[in-house]
Amino acid sequence: MIDKNKILKVAANADLGKEYVVVDVETKPINNFIVFIDSINGITIGDCVKVSRFIEKNINRDEEDYDLSVSSTGIDKPLTSKIQFIKNIGKTVEVLFNDKKSIIGKLNAYNKNSITLTYTAKEKTAETKKNVLVTKALEIELNKIKSVTIVISFK
């Protein structure tokens, strides 16, 4: 059986002429693999074809047969790589914490240890004791995050 890590290593070495990242390799039963790739400027069908051909050239089907699909990451997939976070700065995301709590806000910044969000919260004013909406910034350490996904808006 072909190892998922072997597919991942080979896929990461394809030359697309631009910086890209292998986001994930999903495995299905009986050597069926789906490779997800992404880049700052997006992924084209041609990019997927190049990666697919590169994998097929470097992993011999005569030794062991396998099914392979290469795709750009879907909007429903969690952000996992530096490229994905940088590409999505300015977009609304949902952060799911390790403790199962979540927050929705605008992704403002990314560094290797954390992300920064702005979000809207209700707070009571000192004078009137009425709820008002305030915008807050929050820096979140990546090790406290279970997942970050894009919030799809149909407005």
PDB file of C-alpha atoms in Angstrom:
ATOM      1  CA  MET A   1       0.000   0.000   0.000  1.00  0.00           C
ATOM      2  CA  ILE A   2       1.308   3.455  -0.906  1.00  0.00           C
ATOM      3  CA  ASP A   3       1.994   5.721   2.054  1.00  0.00           C
ATOM      4  CA  LYS A   4       0.222   9.101   2.262  1.00  0.00           C
ATOM      5  CA  ASN A   5       3.535  10.739   3.225  1.00  0.00           C
ATOM      6  CA  LYS A   6       5.156   9.482   0.024  1.00  0.00           C
ATOM      7  CA  ILE A   7       2.432  11.190  -2.044  1.00  0.00           C
ATOM      8  CA  LEU A   8       2.834  14.353   0.056  1.00  0.00           C
ATOM      9  CA  LYS A   9       6.628  14.493  -0.428  1.00  0.00           C
ATOM     10  CA  VAL A  10       6.439  13.904  -4.181  1.00  0.00           C
ATOM     11  CA  ALA A  11       3.609  16.429  -4.671  1.00  0.00           C
ATOM     12  CA  ALA A  12       5.568  19.091  -2.772  1.00  0.00           C
ATOM     13  CA  ASN A  13       8.421  18.850  -5.305  1.00  0.00           C
ATOM     14  CA  ALA A  14       6.433  19.535  -8.484  1.00  0.00           C
ATOM     15  CA  ASP A  15       7.540  22.677 -10.332  1.00  0.00           C
ATOM     16  CA  LEU A  16       4.583  24.972 -10.982  1.00  0.00           C
ATOM     17  CA  GLY A  17       6.708  28.035 -11.601  1.00  0.00           C
ATOM     18  CA  LYS A  18       5.217  29.661  -8.494  1.00  0.00           C
ATOM     19  CA  GLU A  19       5.205  29.123  -4.754  1.00  0.00           C
ATOM     20  CA  TYR A  20       2.521  26.680  -3.687  1.00  0.00           C
ATOM     21  CA  VAL A  21       1.829  24.355  -0.801  1.00  0.00           C
ATOM     22  CA  VAL A  22       0.384  20.872  -0.492  1.00  0.00           C
ATOM     23  CA  VAL A  23      -2.351  21.523   2.040  1.00  0.00           C
ATOM     24  CA  ASP A  24      -3.496  17.950   2.565  1.00  0.00           C
ATOM     25  CA  VAL A  25      -3.553  14.471   1.118  1.00  0.00           C
ATOM     26  CA  GLU A  26      -6.777  12.595   1.814  1.00  0.00           C
ATOM     27  CA  THR A  27      -6.649   8.842   1.589  1.00  0.00           C
ATOM     28  CA  LYS A  28      -9.570   6.668   0.703  1.00  0.00           C
ATOM     29  CA  PRO A  29      -9.583   2.856   0.837  1.00  0.00           C
ATOM     30  CA  ILE A  30      -7.486   0.894  -1.646  1.00  0.00           C
ATOM     31  CA  ASN A  31      -4.856   3.451  -2.704  1.00  0.00           C
ATOM     32  CA  ASN A  32      -7.212   6.286  -3.606  1.00  0.00           C
ATOM     33  CA  PHE A  33      -5.619   9.701  -2.948  1.00  0.00           C
ATOM     34  CA  ILE A  34      -6.875  13.275  -3.210  1.00  0.00           C
ATOM     35  CA  VAL A  35      -4.131  15.923  -3.090  1.00  0.00           C
ATOM     36  CA  PHE A  36      -5.139  19.491  -2.164  1.00  0.00           C
ATOM     37  CA  ILE A  37      -2.836  22.363  -3.197  1.00  0.00           C
ATOM     38  CA  ASP A  38      -2.991  26.139  -2.789  1.00  0.00           C
ATOM     39  CA  SER A  39      -0.982  29.287  -3.553  1.00  0.00           C
ATOM     40  CA  ILE A  40      -1.179  33.016  -2.852  1.00  0.00           C
ATOM     41  CA  ASN A  41      -2.539  33.676  -6.365  1.00  0.00           C
ATOM     42  CA  GLY A  42      -4.813  30.641  -6.490  1.00  0.00           C
ATOM     43  CA  ILE A  43      -4.546  27.326  -8.285  1.00  0.00           C
ATOM     44  CA  THR A  44      -5.543  26.664 -11.894  1.00  0.00           C
ATOM     45  CA  ILE A  45      -6.635  23.439 -13.534  1.00  0.00           C
ATOM     46  CA  GLY A  46      -3.272  23.491 -15.307  1.00  0.00           C
ATOM     47  CA  ASP A  47      -1.493  23.561 -11.936  1.00  0.00           C
ATOM     48  CA  CYS A  48      -3.491  20.527 -10.801  1.00  0.00           C
ATOM     49  CA  VAL A  49      -2.611  18.696 -14.015  1.00  0.00           C
ATOM     50  CA  LYS A  50       1.112  19.467 -13.559  1.00  0.00           C
ATOM     51  CA  VAL A  51       1.128  18.152  -9.986  1.00  0.00           C
ATOM     52  CA  SER A  52      -0.858  15.061 -10.985  1.00  0.00           C
ATOM     53  CA  ARG A  53       1.524  14.255 -13.850  1.00  0.00           C
ATOM     54  CA  PHE A  54       4.550  14.855 -11.628  1.00  0.00           C
ATOM     55  CA  ILE A  55       3.222  12.411  -9.024  1.00  0.00           C
ATOM     56  CA  GLU A  56       2.385   9.809 -11.673  1.00  0.00           C
ATOM     57  CA  LYS A  57       5.872  10.195 -13.162  1.00  0.00           C
ATOM     58  CA  ASN A  58       7.538   9.674  -9.775  1.00  0.00           C
ATOM     59  CA  ILE A  59       5.348   6.959  -8.261  1.00  0.00           C
ATOM     60  CA  ASN A  60       5.266   3.957 -10.560  1.00  0.00           C
ATOM     61  CA  ARG A  61       1.775   2.550 -11.149  1.00  0.00           C
ATOM     62  CA  ASP A  62       3.306  -0.704 -12.408  1.00  0.00           C
ATOM     63  CA  GLU A  63       4.661  -1.436  -8.927  1.00  0.00           C
ATOM     64  CA  GLU A  64       1.366  -0.642  -7.233  1.00  0.00           C
ATOM     65  CA  ASP A  65      -1.768   0.807  -8.815  1.00  0.00           C
ATOM     66  CA  TYR A  66      -3.490   3.828  -7.297  1.00  0.00           C
ATOM     67  CA  ASP A  67      -6.173   6.415  -8.068  1.00  0.00           C
ATOM     68  CA  LEU A  68      -5.142  10.055  -7.875  1.00  0.00           C
ATOM     69  CA  SER A  69      -6.993  13.367  -7.914  1.00  0.00           C
ATOM     70  CA  VAL A  70      -5.384  16.788  -7.474  1.00  0.00           C
ATOM     71  CA  SER A  71      -7.529  19.771  -6.538  1.00  0.00           C
ATOM     72  CA  SER A  72      -7.326  23.274  -5.174  1.00  0.00           C
ATOM     73  CA  THR A  73      -8.504  23.534  -1.598  1.00  0.00           C
ATOM     74  CA  GLY A  74     -12.206  24.164  -1.255  1.00  0.00           C
ATOM     75  CA  ILE A  75     -13.545  27.172   0.590  1.00  0.00           C
ATOM     76  CA  ASP A  76     -14.917  24.758   3.189  1.00  0.00           C
ATOM     77  CA  LYS A  77     -11.456  23.411   4.085  1.00  0.00           C
ATOM     78  CA  PRO A  78      -9.749  24.792   7.200  1.00  0.00           C
ATOM     79  CA  LEU A  79      -6.769  27.092   6.719  1.00  0.00           C
ATOM     80  CA  THR A  80      -3.603  25.221   7.658  1.00  0.00           C
ATOM     81  CA  SER A  81      -0.611  26.816   5.957  1.00  0.00           C
ATOM     82  CA  LYS A  82       1.160  30.175   6.020  1.00  0.00           C
ATOM     83  CA  ILE A  83       0.195  30.771   2.374  1.00  0.00           C
ATOM     84  CA  GLN A  84      -3.492  30.209   3.128  1.00  0.00           C
ATOM     85  CA  PHE A  85      -3.507  32.566   6.119  1.00  0.00           C
ATOM     86  CA  ILE A  86      -1.696  35.325   4.207  1.00  0.00           C
ATOM     87  CA  LYS A  87      -3.949  34.865   1.163  1.00  0.00           C
ATOM     88  CA  ASN A  88      -7.060  35.273   3.308  1.00  0.00           C
ATOM     89  CA  ILE A  89      -6.077  38.358   5.329  1.00  0.00           C
ATOM     90  CA  GLY A  90      -9.043  40.726   5.233  1.00  0.00           C
ATOM     91  CA  LYS A  91     -11.621  37.941   4.995  1.00  0.00           C
ATOM     92  CA  THR A  92     -14.113  36.894   7.643  1.00  0.00           C
ATOM     93  CA  VAL A  93     -13.138  33.661   9.371  1.00  0.00           C
ATOM     94  CA  GLU A  94     -14.426  31.440  12.135  1.00  0.00           C
ATOM     95  CA  VAL A  95     -11.863  30.321  14.685  1.00  0.00           C
ATOM     96  CA  LEU A  96     -12.637  27.139  16.612  1.00  0.00           C
ATOM     97  CA  PHE A  97     -10.557  26.896  19.771  1.00  0.00           C
ATOM     98  CA  ASN A  98      -9.237  23.679  21.309  1.00  0.00           C
ATOM     99  CA  ASP A  99     -11.796  24.111  24.122  1.00  0.00           C
ATOM    100  CA  LYS A 100     -14.641  24.040  21.514  1.00  0.00           C
ATOM    101  CA  LYS A 101     -15.448  27.766  21.849  1.00  0.00           C
ATOM    102  CA  SER A 102     -15.484  29.793  18.651  1.00  0.00           C
ATOM    103  CA  ILE A 103     -15.309  33.368  17.423  1.00  0.00           C
ATOM    104  CA  ILE A 104     -16.062  35.002  14.074  1.00  0.00           C
ATOM    105  CA  GLY A 105     -14.049  37.988  12.946  1.00  0.00           C
ATOM    106  CA  LYS A 106     -11.925  39.553  10.239  1.00  0.00           C
ATOM    107  CA  LEU A 107      -8.463  38.030   9.812  1.00  0.00           C
ATOM    108  CA  ASN A 108      -6.048  40.970  10.085  1.00  0.00           C
ATOM    109  CA  ALA A 109      -2.610  39.437  10.513  1.00  0.00           C
ATOM    110  CA  TYR A 110      -0.654  36.203  10.585  1.00  0.00           C
ATOM    111  CA  ASN A 111       2.753  35.325  11.966  1.00  0.00           C
ATOM    112  CA  LYS A 112       4.331  31.957  12.674  1.00  0.00           C
ATOM    113  CA  ASN A 113       2.889  31.835  16.210  1.00  0.00           C
ATOM    114  CA  SER A 114      -0.443  33.670  16.065  1.00  0.00           C
ATOM    115  CA  ILE A 115      -3.216  35.331  14.105  1.00  0.00           C
ATOM    116  CA  THR A 116      -4.959  38.625  14.814  1.00  0.00           C
ATOM    117  CA  LEU A 117      -8.717  39.116  14.387  1.00  0.00           C
ATOM    118  CA  THR A 118     -11.027  42.079  14.721  1.00  0.00           C
ATOM    119  CA  TYR A 119     -14.542  41.288  15.836  1.00  0.00           C
ATOM    120  CA  THR A 120     -17.662  43.066  17.040  1.00  0.00           C
ATOM    121  CA  ALA A 121     -18.944  42.573  20.583  1.00  0.00           C
ATOM    122  CA  LYS A 122     -21.715  44.034  22.730  1.00  0.00           C
ATOM    123  CA  GLU A 123     -20.627  45.926  25.827  1.00  0.00           C
ATOM    124  CA  LYS A 124     -22.522  47.995  28.387  1.00  0.00           C
ATOM    125  CA  THR A 125     -21.440  51.606  28.629  1.00  0.00           C
ATOM    126  CA  ALA A 126     -20.482  52.940  32.051  1.00  0.00           C
ATOM    127  CA  GLU A 127     -22.822  55.935  31.840  1.00  0.00           C
ATOM    128  CA  THR A 128     -26.017  54.545  30.303  1.00  0.00           C
ATOM    129  CA  LYS A 129     -25.636  50.827  31.052  1.00  0.00           C
ATOM    130  CA  LYS A 130     -26.936  50.145  27.524  1.00  0.00           C
ATOM    131  CA  ASN A 131     -25.400  47.637  25.162  1.00  0.00           C
ATOM    132  CA  VAL A 132     -23.386  49.145  22.336  1.00  0.00           C
ATOM    133  CA  LEU A 133     -21.399  47.460  19.601  1.00  0.00           C
ATOM    134  CA  VAL A 134     -17.638  47.847  19.876  1.00  0.00           C
ATOM    135  CA  THR A 135     -14.885  46.582  17.605  1.00  0.00           C
ATOM    136  CA  LYS A 136     -12.090  44.703  19.336  1.00  0.00           C
ATOM    137  CA  ALA A 137      -8.803  43.184  18.254  1.00  0.00           C
ATOM    138  CA  LEU A 138      -7.692  39.781  19.493  1.00  0.00           C
ATOM    139  CA  GLU A 139      -4.361  38.041  19.018  1.00  0.00           C
ATOM    140  CA  ILE A 140      -4.733  34.261  19.187  1.00  0.00           C
ATOM    141  CA  GLU A 141      -1.844  31.833  19.568  1.00  0.00           C
ATOM    142  CA  LEU A 142      -1.954  29.116  16.908  1.00  0.00           C
ATOM    143  CA  ASN A 143      -1.453  26.353  19.490  1.00  0.00           C
ATOM    144  CA  LYS A 144      -4.835  27.310  21.034  1.00  0.00           C
ATOM    145  CA  ILE A 145      -6.675  26.924  17.718  1.00  0.00           C
ATOM    146  CA  LYS A 146      -8.308  23.723  16.509  1.00  0.00           C
ATOM    147  CA  SER A 147      -9.327  25.137  13.100  1.00  0.00           C
ATOM    148  CA  VAL A 148      -9.826  28.340  11.108  1.00  0.00           C
ATOM    149  CA  THR A 149     -12.346  28.386   8.250  1.00  0.00           C
ATOM    150  CA  ILE A 150     -13.546  31.060   5.843  1.00  0.00           C
ATOM    151  CA  VAL A 151     -17.070  32.313   6.557  1.00  0.00           C
ATOM    152  CA  ILE A 152     -19.073  32.223   3.346  1.00  0.00           C
ATOM    153  CA  SER A 153     -21.274  35.285   2.864  1.00  0.00           C
ATOM    154  CA  PHE A 154     -24.016  35.506   0.246  1.00  0.00           C
ATOM    155  CA  LYS A 155     -24.565  39.271   0.582  1.00  0.00           C
TER     156      LYS A 155
END
